[in-house]
Amino acid sequence: MTDVVPMVLVHGTRFSVGQWSVQLAALRDEFPVVAVDLPGHGERAAQPWSLSAATEIIAAAVDSLDRGPALVVGHSLGGYAALEFARLRPHRLRGLVLAGASASTRGLSALPYRWIAGLVPLVPADRLTRWNDRLLRRLYSRDVVEATIRSGYAFHTLPAAWGEVLGRFDASAMRHVKAPVLILNGEKDTVFRAGEADFARAHPNARVELIPRARHLANFDDPEAFTDAVRRFARELPAVG
């Protein structure tokens, strides 16, 4: 029986499963794959945020695929949630893709994000929604972002989510990851690439791959290149058992 790698895709800040619409369509012919809504996002908008709840959601998704340990692909906030999953459930992880999540959230570098997290509740949600809709439609094709726009945004969860993530993660988190790691970043995502080399050095089986000319939302900037990188990494993972 062919060893097929199951995948769980974990979205970034304010988004939901809609972020992965292109990747889900491209990968599902070869891999058992599912995307999840984190607490306070998408279909779980009413659920209070916590990293522990996020870990349970990822674990339940791995179980739902019923194929053993899974490759977890986490973007930004989802990447840090995936690191927490790797720490708490190491034997449920077959591989990890950290996308836009290789920056330390500790120290002075976290201050701008604390400021943003405090500012967001001061702006009406409908105004933030209009800004995000216009931005996504201006930067990306409709087929890439329409599912995200339809799903809406979890602005109300941002302060709690980043309030817990900030101050918690740096390259030392990689020591808890017992599976191979692909650090997959947009070439122009200078902020979240800040700790890229440190994160890679902290793990014995990690490598870095860049999406040329892409920014933080690399899976929107170049969906084909992003998906291809995930697909190649999944094919390279050692067989289970």
Short mmCIF file of C-alpha atoms in Angstrom, two decimals:
data_model
loop_
_atom_site.label_atom_id
_atom_site.label_comp_id
_atom_site.label_asym_id
_atom_site.label_seq_id
_atom_site.Cartn_x
_atom_site.Cartn_y
_atom_site.Cartn_z
CA MET A 1 0.00 0.00 0.00
CA THR A 2 1.39 3.39 -1.02
CA ASP A 3 2.53 5.57 1.85
CA VAL A 4 0.45 8.72 1.43
CA VAL A 5 1.18 11.75 3.58
CA PRO A 6 -1.89 13.32 5.24
CA MET A 7 -1.88 17.12 5.53
CA VAL A 8 -3.47 19.69 7.82
CA LEU A 9 -3.41 23.33 6.71
CA VAL A 10 -3.58 26.05 9.38
CA HIS A 11 -4.43 29.63 8.37
CA GLY A 12 -2.91 32.92 9.46
CA THR A 13 -4.08 35.96 11.40
CA ARG A 14 -7.71 37.03 10.88
CA PHE A 15 -8.30 34.51 8.07
CA SER A 16 -9.94 31.06 7.99
CA VAL A 17 -9.96 27.87 5.91
CA GLY A 18 -10.70 30.06 2.88
CA GLN A 19 -7.04 31.05 2.80
CA TRP A 20 -6.21 27.56 1.52
CA SER A 21 -8.82 27.19 -1.21
CA VAL A 22 -6.25 27.01 -4.03
CA GLN A 23 -3.95 24.65 -2.13
CA LEU A 24 -6.81 22.34 -1.16
CA ALA A 25 -7.94 22.06 -4.77
CA ALA A 26 -4.40 21.42 -6.02
CA LEU A 27 -3.31 18.90 -3.39
CA ARG A 28 -6.37 16.78 -2.74
CA ASP A 29 -5.87 14.55 -5.79
CA GLU A 30 -2.64 13.22 -4.29
CA PHE A 31 -2.93 13.71 -0.54
CA PRO A 32 -5.61 13.37 2.15
CA VAL A 33 -5.77 17.06 3.11
CA VAL A 34 -7.95 19.22 5.32
CA ALA A 35 -7.85 22.85 6.46
CA VAL A 36 -8.99 23.96 9.91
CA ASP A 37 -10.45 27.10 11.44
CA LEU A 38 -8.54 28.16 14.54
CA PRO A 39 -10.47 29.23 17.67
CA GLY A 40 -12.23 32.55 17.12
CA HIS A 41 -11.92 32.29 13.32
CA GLY A 42 -14.26 31.24 10.51
CA GLU A 43 -16.82 28.67 11.63
CA ARG A 44 -15.32 28.86 15.13
CA ALA A 45 -15.75 32.63 15.42
CA ALA A 46 -17.63 32.29 18.72
CA GLN A 47 -14.99 30.07 20.32
CA PRO A 48 -12.53 31.87 22.62
CA TRP A 49 -8.95 31.92 21.41
CA SER A 50 -6.25 29.87 23.10
CA LEU A 51 -3.15 28.08 21.87
CA SER A 52 -4.20 24.98 23.77
CA ALA A 53 -7.55 24.96 21.93
CA ALA A 54 -5.72 25.51 18.64
CA THR A 55 -3.57 22.47 19.40
CA GLU A 56 -6.65 20.36 20.08
CA ILE A 57 -8.21 21.46 16.78
CA ILE A 58 -5.11 20.49 14.82
CA ALA A 59 -4.96 17.15 16.65
CA ALA A 60 -8.62 16.45 15.85
CA ALA A 61 -7.94 17.21 12.18
CA VAL A 62 -5.01 14.78 12.15
CA ASP A 63 -7.29 12.15 13.69
CA SER A 64 -10.04 12.86 11.16
CA LEU A 65 -7.74 11.92 8.28
CA ASP A 66 -7.07 8.55 9.95
CA ARG A 67 -3.67 8.16 8.27
CA GLY A 68 -1.35 8.47 11.24
CA PRO A 69 1.00 11.41 11.86
CA ALA A 70 0.40 14.33 9.50
CA LEU A 71 2.28 17.05 7.72
CA VAL A 72 1.09 20.32 9.27
CA VAL A 73 1.36 23.48 7.17
CA GLY A 74 1.00 26.62 9.27
CA HIS A 75 1.02 30.19 8.02
CA SER A 76 1.92 33.09 10.35
CA LEU A 77 -0.33 32.70 13.42
CA GLY A 78 -1.05 29.18 12.20
CA GLY A 79 2.68 28.50 12.06
CA TYR A 80 3.13 29.39 15.71
CA ALA A 81 0.09 27.27 16.58
CA ALA A 82 1.73 24.42 14.66
CA LEU A 83 4.91 24.87 16.71
CA GLU A 84 2.83 24.53 19.87
CA PHE A 85 1.22 21.40 18.41
CA ALA A 86 4.70 20.03 17.70
CA ARG A 87 5.67 20.61 21.33
CA LEU A 88 2.57 19.06 22.84
CA ARG A 89 1.84 16.29 20.31
CA PRO A 90 5.25 15.42 18.80
CA HIS A 91 4.25 11.90 17.77
CA ARG A 92 1.26 13.17 15.76
CA LEU A 93 3.54 15.22 13.50
CA ARG A 94 5.16 13.76 10.39
CA GLY A 95 6.49 17.02 9.00
CA LEU A 96 6.11 20.74 9.52
CA VAL A 97 5.92 23.61 7.05
CA LEU A 98 6.44 26.98 8.73
CA ALA A 99 5.26 29.64 6.31
CA GLY A 100 5.77 33.26 7.36
CA ALA A 101 6.40 32.13 10.93
CA SER A 102 10.17 32.19 11.38
CA ALA A 103 10.53 35.36 13.40
CA SER A 104 10.98 35.60 17.14
CA THR A 105 7.90 36.91 18.93
CA ARG A 106 9.98 37.90 21.94
CA GLY A 107 11.78 41.09 22.90
CA LEU A 108 11.75 44.45 21.14
CA SER A 109 10.80 42.94 17.78
CA ALA A 110 7.35 42.16 19.23
CA LEU A 111 6.53 45.75 20.16
CA PRO A 112 5.00 46.79 16.79
CA TYR A 113 2.68 43.78 16.91
CA ARG A 114 1.57 44.59 20.43
CA TRP A 115 0.75 48.08 19.21
CA ILE A 116 -1.24 46.75 16.24
CA ALA A 117 -3.08 44.24 18.42
CA GLY A 118 -4.09 47.09 20.72
CA LEU A 119 -5.14 49.32 17.83
CA VAL A 120 -7.40 46.89 15.97
CA PRO A 121 -10.27 46.97 18.52
CA LEU A 122 -10.43 50.76 18.13
CA VAL A 123 -11.37 50.56 14.44
CA PRO A 124 -14.92 49.47 13.52
CA ALA A 125 -15.00 45.94 12.15
CA ASP A 126 -16.97 46.94 9.04
CA ARG A 127 -14.28 49.47 8.13
CA LEU A 128 -11.53 46.88 8.63
CA THR A 129 -13.51 44.47 6.46
CA ARG A 130 -13.81 47.00 3.62
CA TRP A 131 -10.09 47.77 3.81
CA ASN A 132 -9.17 44.09 3.70
CA ASP A 133 -11.56 43.30 0.86
CA ARG A 134 -10.19 46.16 -1.25
CA LEU A 135 -6.59 45.24 -0.48
CA LEU A 136 -6.99 41.57 -1.37
CA ARG A 137 -8.89 42.32 -4.58
CA ARG A 138 -6.31 44.88 -5.62
CA LEU A 139 -3.32 42.62 -5.02
CA TYR A 140 -4.61 39.19 -6.04
CA SER A 141 -6.82 37.50 -8.58
CA ARG A 142 -10.40 36.75 -7.60
CA ASP A 143 -9.99 32.98 -7.77
CA VAL A 144 -7.18 33.17 -5.17
CA VAL A 145 -8.86 35.36 -2.57
CA GLU A 146 -12.61 35.13 -3.06
CA ALA A 147 -13.00 32.24 -0.61
CA THR A 148 -11.13 34.27 2.01
CA ILE A 149 -13.32 37.31 1.42
CA ARG A 150 -16.51 35.24 1.63
CA SER A 151 -15.37 33.71 4.92
CA GLY A 152 -14.87 37.10 6.56
CA TYR A 153 -12.23 38.17 9.06
CA ALA A 154 -11.63 37.48 12.73
CA PHE A 155 -10.55 40.95 13.83
CA HIS A 156 -12.14 40.41 17.24
CA THR A 157 -9.74 37.54 17.94
CA LEU A 158 -6.52 39.28 16.89
CA PRO A 159 -5.70 40.93 20.24
CA ALA A 160 -6.11 37.70 22.22
CA ALA A 161 -4.31 35.54 19.64
CA TRP A 162 -1.26 37.73 19.29
CA GLY A 163 -1.39 38.58 22.97
CA GLU A 164 -0.68 34.93 23.69
CA VAL A 165 1.79 34.34 20.86
CA LEU A 166 3.89 37.44 21.54
CA GLY A 167 6.63 36.78 24.04
CA ARG A 168 6.32 33.02 23.61
CA PHE A 169 8.24 31.83 20.53
CA ASP A 170 11.77 32.04 19.24
CA ALA A 171 14.15 29.66 17.50
CA SER A 172 14.41 27.52 20.64
CA ALA A 173 10.87 26.27 19.88
CA MET A 174 12.37 24.25 17.04
CA ARG A 175 14.00 21.93 19.58
CA HIS A 176 10.59 20.47 20.34
CA VAL A 177 9.92 19.52 16.70
CA LYS A 178 10.72 15.84 16.18
CA ALA A 179 9.93 15.81 12.45
CA PRO A 180 11.53 17.34 9.34
CA VAL A 181 10.81 21.04 8.82
CA LEU A 182 10.45 23.21 5.72
CA ILE A 183 10.73 26.92 6.44
CA LEU A 184 8.81 28.35 3.50
CA ASN A 185 8.87 32.13 3.18
CA GLY A 186 8.14 34.83 0.66
CA GLU A 187 11.40 36.34 -0.52
CA LYS A 188 10.18 39.83 0.34
CA ASP A 189 8.65 38.97 3.71
CA THR A 190 11.48 40.67 5.59
CA VAL A 191 9.64 40.88 8.92
CA PHE A 192 8.77 37.20 9.27
CA ARG A 193 12.05 36.08 7.73
CA ALA A 194 13.94 37.90 10.48
CA GLY A 195 14.77 34.72 12.40
CA GLU A 196 14.83 32.41 9.41
CA ALA A 197 18.49 31.37 9.74
CA ASP A 198 18.22 30.97 13.52
CA PHE A 199 15.13 28.79 13.20
CA ALA A 200 16.83 26.61 10.58
CA ARG A 201 20.04 26.23 12.64
CA ALA A 202 18.03 25.21 15.71
CA HIS A 203 16.75 22.02 14.04
CA PRO A 204 18.84 19.12 12.72
CA ASN A 205 16.55 18.47 9.75
CA ALA A 206 15.25 21.85 8.63
CA ARG A 207 15.74 23.68 5.36
CA VAL A 208 14.71 27.05 4.01
CA GLU A 209 12.95 27.63 0.71
CA LEU A 210 11.94 31.04 -0.63
CA ILE A 211 9.11 31.94 -3.00
CA PRO A 212 10.68 34.50 -5.36
CA ARG A 213 9.18 38.01 -5.21
CA ALA A 214 6.47 36.86 -2.77
CA ARG A 215 5.60 38.71 0.43
CA HIS A 216 4.00 37.54 3.67
CA LEU A 217 0.99 35.98 1.96
CA ALA A 218 3.18 33.83 -0.26
CA ASN A 219 0.41 31.34 -0.97
CA PHE A 220 -1.58 34.22 -2.48
CA ASP A 221 1.35 35.87 -4.25
CA ASP A 222 2.38 32.68 -6.05
CA PRO A 223 -0.08 29.87 -5.30
CA GLU A 224 1.53 27.47 -7.76
CA ALA A 225 5.06 27.86 -6.36
CA PHE A 226 3.81 27.61 -2.77
CA THR A 227 1.79 24.48 -3.49
CA ASP A 228 4.66 22.91 -5.41
CA ALA A 229 7.03 23.47 -2.46
CA VAL A 230 4.59 21.79 -0.06
CA ARG A 231 4.02 18.92 -2.49
CA ARG A 232 7.75 18.28 -2.97
CA PHE A 233 8.38 18.39 0.78
CA ALA A 234 5.56 15.93 1.43
CA ARG A 235 6.94 13.51 -1.16
CA GLU A 236 10.38 13.66 0.51
CA LEU A 237 9.15 12.79 4.01
CA PRO A 238 10.34 9.42 5.35
CA ALA A 239 7.84 6.60 5.36
CA VAL A 240 6.05 5.89 8.62
CA GLY A 241 7.23 2.82 10.48
#
